[in-house]
mmCIF file of C-alpha atoms and ligand atoms in Angstrom:
data_model
loop_
_atom_site.group_PDB
_atom_site.id
_atom_site.type_symbol
_atom_site.label_atom_id
_atom_site.label_comp_id
_atom_site.label_asym_id
_atom_site.label_seq_id
_atom_site.Cartn_x
_atom_site.Cartn_y
_atom_site.Cartn_z
ATOM 1 C CA UNK K 1 15.322 14.074 -11.432
ATOM 2 C CA UNK K 2 13.312 13.958 -8.204
ATOM 3 C CA UNK K 3 11.197 16.967 -7.383
ATOM 4 C CA UNK K 4 11.992 17.482 -3.741
ATOM 5 C CA UNK K 5 11.787 20.743 -1.834
ATOM 6 C CA UNK K 6 14.283 22.016 0.737
ATOM 7 C CA UNK K 7 11.375 22.261 3.151
ATOM 8 C CA UNK K 8 10.633 18.531 2.773
ATOM 9 C CA UNK K 9 14.274 17.668 3.344
ATOM 10 C CA UNK K 10 14.536 19.753 6.516
ATOM 11 C CA UNK K 11 11.327 18.188 7.817
ATOM 12 C CA UNK K 12 12.643 14.704 7.085
ATOM 13 C CA UNK K 13 15.955 15.554 8.764
ATOM 14 C CA UNK K 14 14.108 16.689 11.911
ATOM 15 C CA UNK K 15 11.883 13.589 12.033
ATOM 16 C CA UNK K 16 14.825 11.251 11.399
ATOM 17 C CA UNK K 17 16.916 12.952 14.061
ATOM 18 C CA UNK K 18 14.174 13.225 16.703
ATOM 19 C CA UNK K 19 12.499 9.903 15.794
ATOM 20 C CA UNK K 20 9.154 11.530 16.474
ATOM 21 C CA UNK K 21 6.632 13.394 14.301
ATOM 22 C CA UNK K 22 5.221 15.735 16.939
ATOM 23 C CA UNK K 23 8.679 16.695 18.271
ATOM 24 C CA UNK K 24 9.711 17.495 14.681
ATOM 25 C CA UNK K 25 6.519 19.530 14.174
ATOM 26 C CA UNK K 26 7.280 21.502 17.358
ATOM 27 C CA UNK K 27 10.840 22.192 16.298
ATOM 28 C CA UNK K 28 9.702 23.376 12.856
ATOM 29 C CA UNK K 29 6.812 25.470 14.181
ATOM 30 C CA UNK K 30 4.245 23.616 12.039
ATOM 31 C CA UNK K 31 1.380 21.221 12.819
ATOM 32 C CA UNK K 32 1.864 17.470 12.918
ATOM 33 C CA UNK K 33 -0.401 16.890 9.850
ATOM 34 C CA UNK K 34 1.865 19.266 7.894
ATOM 35 C CA UNK K 35 4.888 17.161 8.829
ATOM 36 C CA UNK K 36 3.058 13.955 7.828
ATOM 37 C CA UNK K 37 2.012 15.493 4.522
ATOM 38 C CA UNK K 38 5.551 16.571 3.673
ATOM 39 C CA UNK K 39 7.019 13.186 4.563
ATOM 40 C CA UNK K 40 4.350 11.439 2.487
ATOM 41 C CA UNK K 41 5.085 13.639 -0.539
ATOM 42 C CA UNK K 42 8.813 13.044 -0.097
ATOM 43 C CA UNK K 43 8.367 9.251 0.109
ATOM 44 C CA UNK K 44 6.244 9.301 -3.029
ATOM 45 C CA UNK K 45 8.870 11.245 -4.888
ATOM 46 C CA UNK K 46 11.726 8.993 -3.704
ATOM 47 C CA UNK K 47 9.626 5.941 -4.538
ATOM 48 C CA UNK K 48 10.540 3.775 -1.510
ATOM 49 C CA UNK K 49 9.557 3.972 2.177
ATOM 50 C CA UNK K 50 11.894 6.115 4.233
ATOM 51 C CA UNK K 51 10.361 5.716 7.677
ATOM 52 C CA UNK K 52 8.615 2.974 9.609
ATOM 53 C CA UNK K 53 6.291 3.905 12.395
ATOM 54 C CA UNK K 54 5.287 1.616 15.250
ATOM 55 C CA UNK K 55 3.022 3.520 17.646
ATOM 56 C CA UNK K 56 4.750 6.855 18.219
ATOM 57 C CA UNK K 57 8.206 5.438 17.582
ATOM 58 C CA UNK K 58 9.741 6.222 14.225
ATOM 59 C CA UNK K 59 12.641 4.272 12.718
ATOM 60 C CA UNK K 60 14.575 4.675 9.480
ATOM 61 C CA UNK K 61 14.519 2.202 6.617
ATOM 62 C CA UNK K 62 17.681 1.498 4.642
ATOM 63 C CA UNK K 63 16.709 4.238 2.143
ATOM 64 C CA UNK K 64 15.805 6.545 5.064
ATOM 65 C CA UNK K 65 19.301 6.098 6.545
ATOM 66 C CA UNK K 66 20.857 6.994 3.189
ATOM 67 C CA UNK K 67 18.707 10.087 2.864
ATOM 68 C CA UNK K 68 19.423 11.121 6.457
ATOM 69 C CA UNK K 69 23.190 10.892 5.849
ATOM 70 C CA UNK K 70 22.758 12.960 2.671
ATOM 71 C CA UNK K 71 20.673 15.539 4.562
ATOM 72 C CA UNK K 72 23.303 15.896 7.285
ATOM 73 C CA UNK K 73 26.015 16.550 4.729
ATOM 74 C CA UNK K 74 23.796 18.920 2.829
ATOM 75 C CA UNK K 75 22.953 20.886 5.973
ATOM 76 C CA UNK K 76 26.615 21.212 6.820
ATOM 77 C CA UNK K 77 27.392 22.481 3.315
ATOM 78 C CA UNK K 78 24.397 24.807 3.450
ATOM 79 C CA UNK K 79 25.531 26.151 6.832
ATOM 80 C CA UNK K 80 28.929 26.976 5.348
ATOM 81 C CA UNK K 81 27.253 28.706 2.419
ATOM 82 C CA UNK K 82 25.105 30.810 4.773
ATOM 83 C CA UNK K 83 28.209 31.723 6.765
ATOM 84 C CA UNK K 84 30.022 32.806 3.598
ATOM 85 C CA UNK K 85 27.087 34.955 2.546
ATOM 86 C CA UNK K 86 26.889 36.534 5.992
ATOM 87 C CA UNK K 87 30.613 37.273 5.791
ATOM 88 C CA UNK K 88 30.274 38.753 2.341
ATOM 89 C CA UNK K 89 27.428 40.946 3.535
ATOM 90 C CA UNK K 90 29.595 41.893 6.479
ATOM 91 C CA UNK K 91 32.427 42.794 4.123
ATOM 92 C CA UNK K 92 30.216 45.021 1.983
ATOM 93 C CA UNK K 93 30.009 47.623 4.628
ATOM 94 C CA UNK K 94 31.690 47.929 7.899
ATOM 95 C CA UNK K 95 34.258 49.816 9.793
ATOM 96 C CA UNK K 96 37.864 48.972 10.443
ATOM 97 C CA UNK K 97 39.739 50.882 13.098
ATOM 98 C CA UNK K 98 43.480 50.491 13.310
ATOM 99 C CA UNK K 99 45.963 52.378 15.366
ATOM 100 C CA UNK K 100 49.602 52.149 14.464
ATOM 101 C CA UNK K 101 52.784 53.623 15.899
ATOM 102 C CA UNK K 102 54.298 56.520 14.005
ATOM 103 C CA UNK K 103 57.140 54.529 12.483
ATOM 104 C CA UNK K 104 54.673 52.266 10.641
ATOM 105 C CA UNK K 105 53.491 55.138 8.524
ATOM 106 C CA UNK K 106 56.289 54.184 6.137
ATOM 107 C CA UNK K 107 54.392 51.004 5.223
ATOM 108 C CA UNK K 108 50.877 50.874 6.696
ATOM 109 C CA UNK K 109 49.287 53.368 4.277
ATOM 110 C CA UNK K 110 50.775 51.413 1.370
ATOM 111 C CA UNK K 111 49.083 48.285 2.628
ATOM 112 C CA UNK K 112 45.742 50.018 3.074
ATOM 113 C CA UNK K 113 45.712 51.116 -0.573
ATOM 114 C CA UNK K 114 45.238 47.626 -2.064
ATOM 115 C CA UNK K 115 42.900 46.619 0.788
ATOM 116 C CA UNK K 116 40.654 49.626 0.100
ATOM 117 C CA UNK K 117 40.486 48.903 -3.597
ATOM 118 C CA UNK K 118 39.492 45.304 -2.871
ATOM 119 C CA UNK K 119 36.834 46.365 -0.333
ATOM 120 C CA UNK K 120 35.815 49.872 -1.417
ATOM 121 C CA UNK K 121 32.830 50.191 0.932
ATOM 122 C CA UNK K 122 34.728 49.576 4.096
ATOM 123 C CA UNK K 123 35.302 52.613 6.151
ATOM 124 C CA UNK K 124 38.855 52.587 7.477
ATOM 125 C CA UNK K 125 40.411 54.790 10.072
ATOM 126 C CA UNK K 126 44.137 54.646 10.701
ATOM 127 C CA UNK K 127 45.290 56.491 13.805
ATOM 128 C CA UNK K 128 49.009 57.153 13.691
ATOM 129 C CA UNK K 129 50.246 57.797 17.216
ATOM 130 C CA UNK K 130 53.314 57.101 19.280
ATOM 131 C CA UNK K 131 53.648 54.005 21.436
ATOM 132 C CA UNK K 132 52.338 55.566 24.649
ATOM 133 C CA UNK K 133 49.246 56.942 23.001
ATOM 134 C CA UNK K 134 48.669 53.597 21.236
ATOM 135 C CA UNK K 135 48.780 51.792 24.587
ATOM 136 C CA UNK K 136 46.141 54.173 25.923
ATOM 137 C CA UNK K 137 43.908 53.375 22.953
ATOM 138 C CA UNK K 138 44.520 49.657 23.494
ATOM 139 C CA UNK K 139 43.627 49.920 27.189
ATOM 140 C CA UNK K 140 40.387 51.744 26.261
ATOM 141 C CA UNK K 141 39.566 49.167 23.549
ATOM 142 C CA UNK K 142 39.244 51.950 20.952
ATOM 143 C CA UNK K 143 40.353 50.022 17.845
ATOM 144 C CA UNK K 144 40.092 46.624 16.166
ATOM 145 C CA UNK K 145 43.811 46.120 15.624
ATOM 146 C CA UNK K 146 47.024 47.735 16.836
ATOM 147 C CA UNK K 147 50.360 47.788 15.033
ATOM 148 C CA UNK K 148 53.552 48.324 16.986
ATOM 149 C CA UNK K 149 57.157 47.265 17.436
ATOM 150 C CA UNK K 150 57.431 46.862 21.201
ATOM 151 C CA UNK K 151 54.393 44.957 22.579
ATOM 152 C CA UNK K 152 53.448 45.879 26.144
ATOM 153 C CA UNK K 153 54.143 43.563 29.060
ATOM 154 C CA UNK K 154 51.558 45.163 31.333
ATOM 155 C CA UNK K 155 48.474 44.535 29.138
ATOM 156 C CA UNK K 156 47.235 41.043 28.217
ATOM 157 C CA UNK K 157 47.398 40.920 24.417
ATOM 158 C CA UNK K 158 47.652 38.531 21.508
ATOM 159 C CA UNK K 159 50.641 39.766 19.497
ATOM 160 C CA UNK K 160 51.525 38.288 16.115
ATOM 161 C CA UNK K 161 54.793 39.253 14.391
ATOM 162 C CA UNK K 162 54.219 39.903 10.685
ATOM 163 C CA UNK K 163 57.279 41.724 9.367
ATOM 164 C CA UNK K 164 60.937 42.228 10.258
ATOM 165 C CA UNK K 165 61.720 45.497 11.930
ATOM 166 C CA UNK K 166 65.515 45.883 11.938
ATOM 167 C CA UNK K 167 66.945 48.781 13.862
ATOM 168 C CA UNK K 168 69.893 50.551 12.239
ATOM 169 C CA UNK K 169 72.418 53.216 13.211
ATOM 170 C CA UNK K 170 71.938 56.175 10.927
ATOM 171 C CA UNK K 171 74.745 58.662 10.156
ATOM 172 C CA UNK K 172 75.361 61.442 7.642
ATOM 173 C CA UNK K 173 76.966 60.105 4.442
ATOM 174 C CA UNK K 174 80.401 61.607 5.069
ATOM 175 C CA UNK K 175 80.705 60.426 8.700
ATOM 176 C CA UNK K 176 84.232 59.239 9.720
ATOM 177 C CA UNK K 177 82.844 55.811 10.741
ATOM 178 C CA UNK K 178 80.932 55.393 7.465
ATOM 179 C CA UNK K 179 83.510 53.084 5.863
ATOM 180 C CA UNK K 180 84.502 51.115 8.967
ATOM 181 C CA UNK K 181 83.472 47.505 9.459
ATOM 182 C CA UNK K 182 82.204 45.910 12.669
ATOM 183 C CA UNK K 183 82.469 49.098 14.717
ATOM 184 C CA UNK K 184 82.486 48.155 18.443
ATOM 185 C CA UNK K 185 79.271 49.314 20.143
ATOM 186 C CA UNK K 186 81.360 51.149 22.768
ATOM 187 C CA UNK K 187 82.534 53.552 20.063
ATOM 188 C CA UNK K 188 78.998 54.991 20.060
ATOM 189 C CA UNK K 189 79.676 56.434 23.513
ATOM 190 C CA UNK K 190 81.655 59.260 21.885
ATOM 191 C CA UNK K 191 78.873 60.112 19.428
ATOM 192 C CA UNK K 192 75.968 62.462 19.967
ATOM 193 C CA UNK K 193 72.488 61.026 19.388
ATOM 194 C CA UNK K 194 69.211 62.405 18.165
ATOM 195 C CA UNK K 195 66.393 60.918 20.092
ATOM 196 C CA UNK K 196 62.641 60.475 19.587
ATOM 197 C CA UNK K 197 60.165 62.023 22.054
ATOM 198 C CA UNK K 198 59.205 60.360 25.329
ATOM 199 C CA UNK K 199 56.566 57.649 24.747
ATOM 200 C CA UNK K 200 58.159 56.477 21.494
ATOM 201 C CA UNK K 201 58.893 52.757 21.061
ATOM 202 C CA UNK K 202 62.043 53.552 19.094
ATOM 203 C CA UNK K 203 63.289 55.604 22.009
ATOM 204 C CA UNK K 204 62.585 52.766 24.470
ATOM 205 C CA UNK K 205 64.638 50.387 22.307
ATOM 206 C CA UNK K 206 67.506 52.869 22.040
ATOM 207 C CA UNK K 207 67.588 53.444 25.810
ATOM 208 C CA UNK K 208 67.388 49.695 26.526
ATOM 209 C CA UNK K 209 70.270 48.897 24.157
ATOM 210 C CA UNK K 210 72.624 51.408 25.731
ATOM 211 C CA UNK K 211 71.580 50.436 29.267
ATOM 212 C CA UNK K 212 72.032 46.682 28.588
ATOM 213 C CA UNK K 213 75.562 47.267 27.309
ATOM 214 C CA UNK K 214 76.402 49.828 30.019
ATOM 215 C CA UNK K 215 77.423 52.353 27.398
ATOM 216 C CA UNK K 216 76.725 56.017 28.183
ATOM 217 C CA UNK K 217 74.215 57.627 25.852
ATOM 218 C CA UNK K 218 74.913 61.189 24.745
ATOM 219 C CA UNK K 219 71.798 63.026 23.680
ATOM 220 C CA UNK K 220 72.224 66.026 21.407
ATOM 221 C CA UNK K 221 68.563 66.718 20.836
ATOM 222 C CA UNK K 222 65.060 65.334 21.177
ATOM 223 C CA UNK K 223 62.864 65.412 18.056
ATOM 224 C CA UNK K 224 59.205 64.452 17.717
ATOM 225 C CA UNK K 225 59.300 62.528 14.448
ATOM 226 C CA UNK K 226 61.405 60.114 12.401
ATOM 227 C CA UNK K 227 61.461 62.531 9.453
ATOM 228 C CA UNK K 228 62.799 65.359 11.608
ATOM 229 C CA UNK K 229 65.457 63.010 12.949
ATOM 230 C CA UNK K 230 66.541 61.947 9.456
ATOM 231 C CA UNK K 231 66.827 65.572 8.371
ATOM 232 C CA UNK K 232 68.825 66.365 11.500
ATOM 233 C CA UNK K 233 71.169 63.397 10.858
ATOM 234 C CA UNK K 234 71.612 64.510 7.242
ATOM 235 C CA UNK K 235 72.329 67.999 8.556
ATOM 236 C CA UNK K 236 75.172 66.619 10.702
ATOM 237 C CA UNK K 237 73.577 67.163 14.090
ATOM 238 C CA UNK K 238 74.286 63.621 15.282
ATOM 239 C CA UNK K 239 73.548 59.908 14.835
ATOM 240 C CA UNK K 240 70.256 58.132 15.357
ATOM 241 C CA UNK K 241 68.882 54.646 15.917
ATOM 242 C CA UNK K 242 65.859 54.224 13.703
ATOM 243 C CA UNK K 243 63.797 51.416 12.291
ATOM 244 C CA UNK K 244 64.937 50.485 8.800
ATOM 245 C CA UNK K 245 61.277 50.950 7.813
ATOM 246 C CA UNK K 246 61.907 54.698 7.934
ATOM 247 C CA UNK K 247 64.390 54.358 5.047
ATOM 248 C CA UNK K 248 62.069 52.621 2.551
ATOM 249 C CA UNK K 249 60.813 55.863 1.114
ATOM 250 C CA UNK K 250 64.057 57.739 1.600
ATOM 251 C CA UNK K 251 64.251 60.781 -0.602
ATOM 252 C CA UNK K 252 67.576 62.011 0.727
ATOM 253 C CA UNK K 253 69.186 58.547 0.310
ATOM 254 C CA UNK K 254 72.531 60.045 -0.729
ATOM 255 C CA UNK K 255 72.804 62.146 2.402
ATOM 256 C CA UNK K 256 72.405 59.276 4.844
ATOM 257 C CA UNK K 257 74.234 56.043 5.541
ATOM 258 C CA UNK K 258 73.856 53.172 7.999
ATOM 259 C CA UNK K 259 76.893 52.310 10.125
ATOM 260 C CA UNK K 260 78.216 48.759 10.408
ATOM 261 C CA UNK K 261 78.138 48.572 14.197
ATOM 262 C CA UNK K 262 78.649 45.110 15.738
ATOM 263 C CA UNK K 263 75.322 43.556 16.691
ATOM 264 C CA UNK K 264 73.464 45.701 14.130
ATOM 265 C CA UNK K 265 70.972 45.681 12.572
ATOM 266 C CA UNK K 266 69.208 44.732 15.809
ATOM 267 C CA UNK K 267 66.526 42.330 14.638
ATOM 268 C CA UNK K 268 63.057 43.041 15.917
ATOM 269 C CA UNK K 269 59.582 42.569 14.451
ATOM 270 C CA UNK K 270 56.453 44.529 13.686
ATOM 271 C CA UNK K 271 53.488 43.092 15.556
ATOM 272 C CA UNK K 272 49.756 43.196 15.041
ATOM 273 C CA UNK K 273 47.972 43.118 18.374
ATOM 274 C CA UNK K 274 44.539 42.820 19.890
ATOM 275 C CA UNK K 275 43.389 42.483 23.481
ATOM 276 C CA UNK K 276 43.560 38.830 24.542
ATOM 277 C CA UNK K 277 40.312 36.980 23.840
ATOM 278 C CA UNK K 278 38.696 39.850 21.932
ATOM 279 C CA UNK K 279 36.691 38.396 19.025
ATOM 280 C CA UNK K 280 37.499 40.179 15.772
ATOM 281 C CA UNK K 281 34.836 41.614 13.480
ATOM 282 C CA UNK K 282 34.530 40.004 10.045
ATOM 283 C CA UNK K 283 36.199 43.064 8.546
ATOM 284 C CA UNK K 284 39.118 42.965 10.992
ATOM 285 C CA UNK K 285 39.543 39.231 10.394
ATOM 286 C CA UNK K 286 39.764 39.877 6.642
ATOM 287 C CA UNK K 287 42.251 42.655 7.151
ATOM 288 C CA UNK K 288 44.434 40.376 9.254
ATOM 289 C CA UNK K 289 44.419 37.757 6.491
ATOM 290 C CA UNK K 290 45.198 40.474 3.981
ATOM 291 C CA UNK K 291 48.079 41.745 6.116
ATOM 292 C CA UNK K 292 49.612 38.251 6.394
ATOM 293 C CA UNK K 293 49.346 37.668 2.640
ATOM 294 C CA UNK K 294 50.285 41.044 1.239
ATOM 295 C CA UNK K 295 53.004 42.349 3.500
ATOM 296 C CA UNK K 296 55.606 40.000 1.994
ATOM 297 C CA UNK K 297 54.565 40.978 -1.515
ATOM 298 C CA UNK K 298 54.949 44.656 -0.739
ATOM 299 C CA UNK K 299 58.166 44.289 1.244
ATOM 300 C CA UNK K 300 59.906 41.069 0.193
HETATM 301 P P1 PGA E 401 57.396 54.656 17.748
HETATM 302 O O1 PGA E 401 57.294 53.064 17.836
HETATM 303 O O2 PGA E 401 56.936 55.037 16.377
HETATM 304 O O3 PGA E 401 56.480 55.106 18.867
HETATM 305 O O4 PGA E 401 58.811 54.985 18.002
HETATM 306 C C1 PGA E 401 58.111 52.251 17.119
HETATM 307 C C2 PGA E 401 58.168 50.894 17.752
HETATM 308 O O5 PGA E 401 57.220 50.514 18.492
HETATM 309 O O6 PGA E 401 59.164 50.192 17.511
#
């Protein structure tokens, strides 16, 4: 086993690359005699000449070329190792700021649980706000990542879909349409609807759907949360269009039903967004990976 130091190898790499002892000494912040001494010790250890010097010009022997190729590979591997360590250090502590639209609270906290147990020292904040408020935060660059169902057209973002987000028509269990199949969309014109507050993405989708099909939308009441809407539907106040995500943790499952309206469920997606070109922190990058891997496990 040769007794070679990392220092000698980096010196050799610099000399071999620059073909010059004093340039290598400059680059390594040492004197030229130090470089010569290290190269001499290295050659002795290897047992064959590595360099030939004519005047100031340095060239590589056959063995020198072999060692140089080995050094280059080693430095690349070492660079990757240093990067991994830096990332691990970065993952030890750090902050992750996410803002997510209200409807995602039916799955986002569940995803954060396993992430937090894997990276217990990461400080996570999850802002749960409606779409309008989320867009404000995005415009002010307040968070690392943003989770929403209706990406904005007016802000330049990178949006990646990561989960289906079907929209369903929710009715009380005993509703007269509950057992009908392929109900024509126009039939919804004679129903009263419960609607999310202004600024909600769900509300935008509902309004767009009715407008696109030129069907009049009858609003019974405006309510500020999905839970309130579900309770109101169960209480017989009207129908609602909600993301199916809101039904995953349904406690009053028996009181609610989804209607088989033609064209439904309307297939949409949940997106993770960031401002275009914004480099992610190591922590945010890890979370994104985690999101891609775990979301399907949690919600197959
Ligand atoms: P909301 O957003 O929670 O603001 O309704 C849902 C969505 O973006 O689809």
